[in-house]
Amino acid sequence: MSSKKNKPKHGFKHAPRISGADLLKQAEEQLRRGQTEQAIESLRQAEHDLKPRTTPDGKKITMPPHLIVAQSELPGLMARAQAAHSLTLTNPQQKLAALEDAVKRAPNETRYLVALGACRLSQGNAPAAFADFQKADELSPGDKLATRAFAVGLLANERAHEAADLLKQNSAESRDENNRRLAAISDWLAGNEIQVGSTTSQSLLTFFAR
């Protein structure tokens, strides 16, 4: 009679452990496929895997070079995933939270600050939106996206003269182009019908990006 004591009791096999570096690659592929929620989950697992480790006596354990690189890339990739995920959300607070997390992880990325400001503006919080737009403009002086966002922030806070002075610094062609867009959004703001939801936020982002 053959012995069975070395065989697994139920025939189950453990799934192979995925390293933090591989989880980042997995998240990038998920983002390419538009699977933003799955990408965020992969990145959260990577965050846990890539946490600094210490020995029982408190000494820091040195990471292999490829994991150090992965650790440095993680915040930017998570910010990208959260910003992309925000565009799939309809709940205003969830959308706001996703963009706040993106800015927290990549505070010097102008596009995330502008997106956060647009989200705040669509939810009726003009002062907070202005702060985001102002910071974006300070980080990227002369950047077309940041300048337009800052001008919209000024308009939304009833500072039309300052918005006009800002646009006077542009070339005639750019000034005419911006004036047309700012006139359209000024009319929208004057209507006091600040909508909450993805449609308004996305239309603002489209406005900024043109």
XYZ file of N, CA and C in Angstrom:
630
model
N 0.854 -1.188 0.000
C 0.000 0.000 0.000
C 0.894 1.244 0.000
N 0.656 2.104 -0.985
C 1.542 3.268 -1.127
C 1.209 4.324 -0.084
N 2.240 5.032 0.358
C 2.059 6.083 1.368
C 1.576 7.371 0.708
N 0.653 8.082 1.382
C 0.132 9.346 0.848
C 0.484 10.534 1.733
N 1.348 10.293 2.729
C 1.566 11.353 3.718
C 2.280 12.578 3.150
N 2.951 12.444 1.997
C 3.655 13.586 1.418
C 2.819 14.352 0.415
N 1.604 13.871 0.129
C 0.759 14.550 -0.846
C -0.071 15.621 -0.145
N -0.341 16.767 -0.830
C -1.191 17.798 -0.231
C -2.563 17.225 0.076
N -3.136 17.587 1.218
C -4.404 17.022 1.662
C -5.530 17.257 0.668
N -5.621 18.475 0.117
C -6.703 18.801 -0.796
C -6.215 19.066 -2.211
N -4.976 18.943 -2.458
C -4.438 19.182 -3.793
C -4.341 20.652 -4.165
N -4.458 21.579 -3.171
C -4.385 22.999 -3.462
C -2.933 23.447 -3.586
N -2.728 24.452 -4.454
C -1.394 25.037 -4.601
C -1.483 26.523 -4.275
N -0.477 27.008 -3.595
C -0.437 28.436 -3.304
C -0.089 29.220 -4.565
N -0.783 30.375 -4.769
C -0.467 31.232 -5.917
C 0.912 31.835 -5.713
N 1.688 31.951 -6.765
C 3.024 32.526 -6.612
C 2.947 33.976 -6.167
N 3.843 34.355 -5.291
C 3.877 35.731 -4.768
C 4.392 36.677 -5.840
N 3.695 37.811 -6.003
C 4.094 38.815 -6.996
C 4.880 39.908 -6.283
N 6.033 40.249 -6.812
C 6.873 41.276 -6.185
C 6.297 42.664 -6.437
N 6.751 43.635 -5.644
C 6.301 45.008 -5.815
C 6.586 45.548 -7.205
N 7.768 45.222 -7.748
C 8.128 45.690 -9.084
C 7.185 45.110 -10.133
N 6.841 43.828 -9.984
C 5.927 43.196 -10.941
C 4.512 43.731 -10.789
N 4.136 44.103 -9.579
C 2.822 44.690 -9.362
C 2.696 46.037 -10.074
N 3.798 46.791 -10.129
C 3.777 48.054 -10.866
C 3.571 47.811 -12.354
N 4.257 46.805 -12.892
C 4.071 46.465 -14.305
C 2.633 46.021 -14.565
N 2.093 45.253 -13.636
C 0.707 44.793 -13.755
C -0.247 45.983 -13.755
N 0.003 46.949 -12.879
C -0.853 48.137 -12.796
C -0.792 48.956 -14.087
N 0.405 49.080 -14.666
C 0.545 49.823 -15.923
C -0.263 49.165 -17.039
N -0.224 47.857 -17.090
C -0.998 47.133 -18.099
C -2.497 47.306 -17.843
N -2.903 47.278 -16.594
C -4.316 47.476 -16.264
C -4.768 48.885 -16.649
N -3.909 49.873 -16.459
C -4.252 51.233 -16.861
C -4.390 51.337 -18.367
N -3.528 50.652 -19.099
C -3.623 50.666 -20.567
C -4.947 50.064 -21.033
N -5.459 49.111 -20.263
C -6.728 48.477 -20.620
C -7.930 49.232 -20.038
N -7.681 50.322 -19.336
C -8.766 51.092 -18.744
C -9.308 50.519 -17.460
N -8.584 49.596 -16.854
C -9.023 48.960 -15.612
C -8.461 49.733 -14.418
N -8.997 50.913 -14.202
C -8.411 51.823 -13.205
C -8.555 51.303 -11.773
N -9.702 50.721 -11.464
C -9.913 50.224 -10.099
C -8.956 49.073 -9.783
N -8.770 48.182 -10.755
C -7.849 47.058 -10.560
C -6.413 47.554 -10.444
N -6.074 48.593 -11.225
C -4.723 49.159 -11.167
C -4.440 49.739 -9.782
N -5.420 50.429 -9.223
C -5.247 51.009 -7.889
C -5.048 49.913 -6.856
N -5.793 48.822 -6.977
C -5.640 47.709 -6.041
C -4.246 47.086 -6.159
N -3.760 46.927 -7.396
C -2.404 46.393 -7.600
C -1.366 47.303 -6.958
N -1.567 48.602 -7.087
C -0.610 49.559 -6.537
C -0.670 49.596 -5.009
N -1.839 49.377 -4.447
C -1.933 49.306 -2.978
C -1.189 48.082 -2.459
N -1.287 46.978 -3.195
C -0.521 45.794 -2.818
C 0.975 46.071 -2.926
N 1.356 46.804 -3.980
C 2.768 47.149 -4.164
C 3.261 48.043 -3.025
N 2.419 48.974 -2.588
C 2.792 49.836 -1.461
C 3.129 49.004 -0.228
N 2.320 47.992 0.016
C 2.574 47.124 1.179
C 3.867 46.345 0.985
N 4.072 45.844 -0.230
C 5.256 45.023 -0.503
C 6.544 45.846 -0.449
N 6.444 47.107 -0.834
C 7.642 47.949 -0.947
C 7.899 48.807 0.290
N 7.166 48.557 1.354
C 7.426 49.308 2.589
C 8.828 48.995 3.096
N 9.519 49.999 3.623
C 10.845 49.745 4.194
C 10.766 48.696 5.300
N 11.698 47.774 5.299
C 11.721 46.695 6.291
C 12.867 46.915 7.285
N 12.648 46.413 8.495
C 13.697 46.493 9.518
C 13.872 45.122 10.167
N 15.038 44.912 10.720
C 15.326 43.677 11.460
C 14.677 43.774 12.842
N 14.574 42.662 13.558
C 13.981 42.708 14.912
C 14.652 43.708 15.840
N 15.938 43.988 15.604
C 16.618 44.956 16.479
C 16.575 46.380 15.915
N 15.730 46.591 14.881
C 15.498 47.947 14.389
C 16.399 48.427 13.277
N 17.265 47.591 12.764
C 18.148 48.010 11.678
C 17.430 47.931 10.338
N 17.661 48.937 9.499
C 16.995 48.996 8.196
C 17.560 47.920 7.266
N 16.642 47.201 6.590
C 17.054 46.193 5.620
C 17.183 46.852 4.244
N 18.335 46.712 3.619
C 18.578 47.334 2.323
C 17.802 46.608 1.235
N 17.106 47.390 0.406
C 16.343 46.819 -0.710
C 17.243 46.593 -1.912
N 16.921 45.608 -2.744
C 17.638 45.451 -4.009
C 17.398 46.684 -4.892
N 18.341 47.023 -5.773
C 18.203 48.238 -6.604
C 16.898 48.308 -7.392
N 16.439 47.183 -7.950
C 15.221 47.241 -8.775
C 13.985 47.560 -7.934
N 14.010 47.188 -6.635
C 12.886 47.526 -5.764
C 12.953 48.982 -5.304
N 14.160 49.510 -5.195
C 14.312 50.934 -4.869
C 13.742 51.789 -5.997
N 14.017 51.383 -7.241
C 13.466 52.087 -8.406
C 11.939 52.007 -8.392
N 11.418 50.818 -8.142
C 9.960 50.633 -8.097
C 9.331 51.504 -7.012
N 9.999 51.572 -5.871
C 9.498 52.386 -4.758
C 9.413 53.865 -5.153
N 10.394 54.338 -5.915
C 10.401 55.749 -6.333
C 9.349 56.035 -7.403
N 8.993 55.024 -8.198
C 8.020 55.202 -9.274
C 6.579 55.076 -8.791
N 6.403 54.478 -7.639
C 5.064 54.163 -7.145
C 4.162 55.383 -6.961
N 4.610 56.474 -6.308
C 3.695 57.607 -6.100
C 3.159 58.203 -7.394
N 4.036 58.372 -8.383
C 3.590 58.942 -9.651
C 2.594 58.059 -10.371
N 2.816 56.752 -10.309
C 1.910 55.828 -10.977
C 0.564 55.778 -10.263
N 0.582 55.821 -8.929
C -0.676 55.843 -8.189
C -1.444 57.137 -8.476
N -0.741 58.261 -8.576
C -1.401 59.528 -8.909
C -2.068 59.437 -10.278
N -1.352 58.870 -11.233
C -1.910 58.691 -12.581
C -3.152 57.801 -12.546
N -3.102 56.729 -11.767
C -4.235 55.807 -11.669
C -5.434 56.478 -11.015
N -5.198 57.241 -9.960
C -6.301 57.913 -9.269
C -6.943 58.976 -10.165
N -6.123 59.720 -10.905
C -6.669 60.734 -11.804
C -7.504 60.082 -12.904
N -6.997 58.982 -13.459
C -7.748 58.270 -14.494
C -9.039 57.697 -13.921
N -8.960 57.181 -12.710
C -10.141 56.588 -12.074
C -11.202 57.649 -11.800
N -10.770 58.862 -11.482
C -11.726 59.935 -11.181
C -12.670 60.198 -12.354
N -12.180 59.976 -13.576
C -13.001 60.225 -14.761
C -14.092 59.173 -14.938
N -13.983 58.056 -14.225
C -14.991 56.994 -14.323
C -16.045 57.112 -13.228
N -15.838 58.027 -12.281
C -16.720 58.131 -11.116
C -17.830 59.149 -11.333
N -19.000 58.861 -10.806
C -20.118 59.804 -10.865
C -20.414 60.424 -9.498
N -19.988 59.756 -8.432
C -20.192 60.298 -7.096
C -19.234 61.470 -6.866
N -19.749 62.668 -6.594
C -18.896 63.857 -6.473
C -17.800 63.730 -5.415
N -18.135 63.157 -4.257
C -17.152 63.057 -3.182
C -16.067 62.030 -3.505
N -16.455 60.949 -4.162
C -15.463 59.955 -4.573
C -14.526 60.536 -5.626
N -15.095 61.299 -6.555
C -14.281 61.945 -7.586
C -13.280 62.908 -6.950
N -13.775 63.707 -6.014
C -12.919 64.664 -5.324
C -11.814 63.949 -4.556
N -12.168 62.871 -3.858
C -11.180 62.126 -3.063
C -10.094 61.528 -3.948
N -10.476 61.028 -5.114
C -9.497 60.440 -6.032
C -8.508 61.498 -6.518
N -9.007 62.670 -6.850
C -8.126 63.738 -7.335
C -7.273 64.315 -6.212
N -7.825 64.392 -5.016
C -7.018 64.852 -3.875
C -5.867 63.889 -3.620
N -6.128 62.601 -3.773
C -5.071 61.615 -3.573
C -4.013 61.745 -4.667
N -4.455 62.010 -5.895
C -3.504 62.191 -6.998
C -2.566 63.366 -6.721
N -3.142 64.476 -6.249
C -2.330 65.667 -5.948
C -1.412 65.418 -4.753
N -1.906 64.678 -3.770
C -1.084 64.368 -2.595
C 0.153 63.570 -2.993
N -0.026 62.645 -3.939
C 1.082 61.774 -4.336
C 2.005 62.427 -5.368
N 1.475 63.356 -6.145
C 2.298 64.039 -7.154
C 1.998 65.542 -7.076
N 2.438 66.200 -6.000
C 2.057 67.594 -5.759
C 2.593 68.597 -6.768
N 3.584 68.201 -7.551
C 4.156 69.132 -8.525
C 3.671 68.897 -9.948
N 2.647 68.069 -10.103
C 2.076 67.805 -11.422
C 0.934 68.792 -11.685
N 1.161 69.708 -12.616
C 0.176 70.747 -12.922
C -1.173 70.171 -13.312
N -1.174 69.122 -14.149
C -2.436 68.586 -14.679
C -3.349 68.076 -13.577
N -2.781 67.510 -12.510
C -3.624 66.997 -11.429
C -4.194 68.144 -10.597
N -3.413 69.192 -10.401
C -3.916 70.364 -9.694
C -5.054 71.026 -10.467
N -4.899 71.122 -11.781
C -5.944 71.715 -12.611
C -7.204 70.852 -12.574
N -7.031 69.540 -12.654
C -8.185 68.638 -12.596
C -8.902 68.751 -11.250
N -8.126 68.841 -10.171
C -8.723 68.982 -8.839
C -9.475 70.310 -8.737
N -8.866 71.380 -9.239
C -9.532 72.680 -9.220
C -10.820 72.670 -10.030
N -10.794 72.020 -11.192
C -11.997 71.928 -12.021
C -13.094 71.161 -11.293
N -12.705 70.110 -10.588
C -13.674 69.322 -9.820
C -14.280 70.170 -8.704
N -13.433 70.899 -7.984
C -13.944 71.757 -6.909
C -14.883 72.824 -7.478
N -14.509 73.391 -8.625
C -15.323 74.438 -9.231
C -16.682 73.890 -9.651
N -16.692 72.683 -10.200
C -17.963 72.082 -10.625
C -18.864 71.772 -9.437
N -18.263 71.690 -8.244
C -19.037 71.421 -7.027
C -19.348 72.704 -6.253
N -19.033 73.852 -6.861
C -19.407 75.132 -6.273
C -18.425 75.713 -5.283
N -17.218 75.134 -5.200
C -16.224 75.623 -4.235
C -15.179 76.460 -4.981
N -15.572 77.667 -5.355
C -14.690 78.528 -6.149
C -13.408 78.934 -5.413
N -13.457 79.280 -4.112
C -12.213 79.662 -3.429
C -11.161 78.544 -3.420
N -11.598 77.321 -3.138
C -10.651 76.201 -3.122
C -10.136 75.916 -4.522
N -11.006 76.054 -5.522
C -10.583 75.853 -6.910
C -9.509 76.867 -7.286
N -9.711 78.105 -6.875
C -8.720 79.149 -7.174
C -7.360 78.811 -6.578
N -7.347 78.289 -5.349
C -6.073 77.933 -4.712
C -5.338 76.862 -5.522
N -6.082 75.888 -6.040
C -5.457 74.847 -6.871
C -4.920 75.434 -8.167
N -5.726 76.275 -8.813
C -5.309 76.880 -10.085
C -4.103 77.803 -9.890
N -4.102 78.544 -8.801
C -2.987 79.448 -8.518
C -1.692 78.667 -8.317
N -1.775 77.566 -7.577
C -0.581 76.757 -7.356
C -0.083 76.161 -8.663
N -1.014 75.727 -9.522
C -0.627 75.179 -10.827
C 0.108 76.235 -11.654
N -0.396 77.457 -11.608
C 0.234 78.545 -12.370
C 1.607 78.882 -11.808
N 1.756 78.812 -10.497
C 3.053 79.085 -9.871
C 4.070 77.998 -10.205
N 3.591 76.750 -10.284
C 4.489 75.636 -10.602
C 4.938 75.660 -12.057
N 4.041 76.112 -12.941
C 4.335 76.073 -14.384
C 4.049 77.426 -15.019
N 4.843 78.450 -14.682
C 4.588 79.775 -15.261
C 4.721 79.747 -16.779
N 3.737 80.341 -17.448
C 3.756 80.365 -18.908
C 3.101 79.164 -19.557
N 2.773 78.154 -18.761
C 2.103 76.973 -19.307
C 0.674 77.345 -19.683
N 0.258 76.983 -20.920
C -1.052 77.392 -21.426
C -2.186 76.857 -20.556
N -2.093 75.595 -20.175
C -3.137 74.973 -19.356
C -3.248 75.671 -18.006
N -2.110 75.903 -17.361
C -2.122 76.524 -16.033
C -2.621 77.970 -16.103
N -2.219 78.692 -17.148
C -2.650 80.088 -17.289
C -4.151 80.186 -17.469
N -4.705 79.331 -18.336
C -6.152 79.359 -18.548
C -6.900 79.001 -17.268
N -6.402 77.979 -16.569
C -7.056 77.574 -15.333
C -7.028 78.714 -14.306
N -5.882 79.387 -14.202
C -5.751 80.489 -13.251
C -6.715 81.622 -13.613
N -6.844 81.909 -14.917
C -7.769 82.949 -15.355
C -9.213 82.578 -15.022
N -9.563 81.318 -15.216
C -10.907 80.862 -14.867
C -11.126 80.986 -13.358
N -10.109 80.653 -12.577
C -10.217 80.798 -11.129
C -10.454 82.242 -10.708
N -9.785 83.159 -11.378
C -10.004 84.577 -11.090
C -11.437 84.978 -11.427
N -11.916 84.544 -12.602
C -13.286 84.869 -12.990
C -14.303 84.291 -12.004
N -14.076 83.057 -11.603
C -15.013 82.390 -10.701
C -15.080 83.081 -9.344
N -14.034 83.821 -8.999
C -13.987 84.532 -7.725
C -14.188 86.034 -7.906
N -14.856 86.391 -9.013
C -15.243 87.778 -9.303
C -14.041 88.712 -9.369
N -12.990 88.239 -10.012
C -11.787 89.047 -10.197
C -11.499 89.158 -11.696
N -12.513 89.653 -12.414
C -12.463 89.688 -13.877
C -11.346 90.589 -14.394
N -11.111 91.716 -13.717
C -10.067 92.642 -14.188
C -8.689 91.984 -14.124
N -8.450 91.226 -13.066
C -7.169 90.525 -12.945
C -7.026 89.452 -14.015
N -8.144 88.793 -14.337
C -8.119 87.784 -15.401
C -7.768 88.440 -16.729
N -8.356 89.624 -16.972
C -8.076 90.344 -18.223
C -6.613 90.773 -18.275
N -6.075 91.254 -17.159
C -4.667 91.661 -17.117
C -3.745 90.469 -17.368
N -4.124 89.316 -16.838
C -3.325 88.111 -17.039
C -3.255 87.753 -18.517
N -4.389 87.842 -19.188
C -4.439 87.452 -20.597
C -3.765 88.477 -21.510
N -3.615 89.700 -21.048
C -2.931 90.710 -21.842
C -1.455 90.368 -22.052
N -0.936 89.500 -21.213
C 0.468 89.112 -21.324
C 0.696 88.150 -22.491
N -0.383 87.583 -23.050
C -0.249 86.626 -24.142
C -0.169 87.337 -25.484
N 0.194 86.602 -26.505
C 0.201 87.147 -27.853
C -1.232 87.454 -28.268
N -1.401 88.268 -29.319
C -2.738 88.652 -29.769
C -3.566 87.430 -30.148
N -2.946 86.482 -30.854
C -3.666 85.286 -31.286
C -4.132 84.467 -30.081
N -3.226 84.247 -29.134
C -3.582 83.477 -27.950
C -4.614 84.219 -27.113
N -4.490 85.558 -27.068
C -5.429 86.348 -26.273
C -6.839 86.239 -26.831
N -6.969 86.320 -28.147
C -8.297 86.189 -28.757
C -8.886 84.810 -28.488
N -8.038 83.812 -28.609
C -8.477 82.431 -28.373
C -8.940 82.269 -26.932
N -8.159 82.767 -25.982
C -8.526 82.646 -24.570
C -9.767 83.462 -24.234
N -9.880 84.641 -24.843
C -11.038 85.481 -24.554
C -12.341 84.799 -24.944
N -12.335 84.109 -26.082
C -13.538 83.392 -26.510
C -13.910 82.324 -25.486
N -12.910 81.582 -25.030
C -13.187 80.509 -24.070
C -13.597 81.073 -22.710
N -12.920 82.128 -22.298
C -13.247 82.713 -21.002
C -14.630 83.359 -21.014
N -15.035 83.916 -22.144
C -16.381 84.488 -22.248
C -17.428 83.389 -22.079
N -17.156 82.240 -22.688
C -18.101 81.120 -22.598
C -18.218 80.625 -21.160
N -17.081 80.443 -20.493
C -17.148 79.928 -19.126
C -17.631 80.995 -18.148
N -17.402 82.267 -18.450
C -17.914 83.344 -17.608
C -19.441 83.339 -17.644
N -20.015 83.140 -18.844
C -21.472 83.039 -18.955
C -21.995 81.861 -18.143
N -21.268 80.755 -18.220
C -21.670 79.557 -17.487
C -21.658 79.817 -15.971
N -20.598 80.483 -15.503
C -20.491 80.782 -14.076
C -21.553 81.780 -13.632
N -21.878 82.732 -14.482
C -22.857 83.751 -14.133
C -24.258 83.175 -13.985
N -24.478 81.998 -14.593
C -25.796 81.383 -14.511
C -26.090 80.768 -13.164
N -25.069 80.679 -12.309
C -25.231 80.102 -10.971
C -25.847 78.707 -11.004
N -25.522 77.961 -12.028
C -26.015 76.586 -12.125
C -24.826 75.638 -12.123
N -24.095 75.687 -11.032
C -22.925 74.837 -10.909
C -23.391 73.405 -10.725
N -23.186 72.588 -11.741
C -23.643 71.206 -11.688
C -22.612 70.346 -10.973
N -23.079 69.309 -10.358
C -22.206 68.346 -9.705
C -22.196 67.083 -10.538
N -21.008 66.621 -10.876
C -20.943 65.383 -11.655
C -19.870 65.423 -12.700
N -19.711 64.304 -13.384
C -18.601 64.144 -14.311
C -18.743 65.013 -15.545
N -19.980 65.304 -15.985
C -20.166 66.045 -17.231
C -19.552 67.430 -17.131
N -19.859 68.127 -16.040
C -19.332 69.473 -15.866
C -17.821 69.454 -15.713
N -17.311 68.571 -14.889
C -15.868 68.496 -14.673
C -15.142 68.184 -15.976
N -15.680 67.249 -16.745
C -15.005 66.866 -17.978
C -15.043 68.003 -18.985
N -16.168 68.738 -19.038
C -16.236 69.852 -19.990
C -15.228 70.939 -19.621
N -15.021 71.140 -18.322
C -14.015 72.106 -17.901
C -12.619 71.664 -18.293
N -12.330 70.390 -18.117
C -11.009 69.881 -18.484
C -10.783 70.025 -19.980
N -11.831 69.761 -20.772
C -11.717 69.918 -22.222
C -11.443 71.376 -22.560
N -12.127 72.271 -21.868
C -11.922 73.711 -22.056
C -10.467 74.101 -21.786
N -9.932 73.591 -20.700
C -8.569 73.934 -20.318
C -7.550 73.394 -21.334
N -7.805 72.201 -21.829
C -6.793 71.497 -22.609
C -6.681 71.970 -24.050
N -7.689 72.631 -24.561
C -7.658 73.026 -25.981
C -6.575 74.036 -26.282
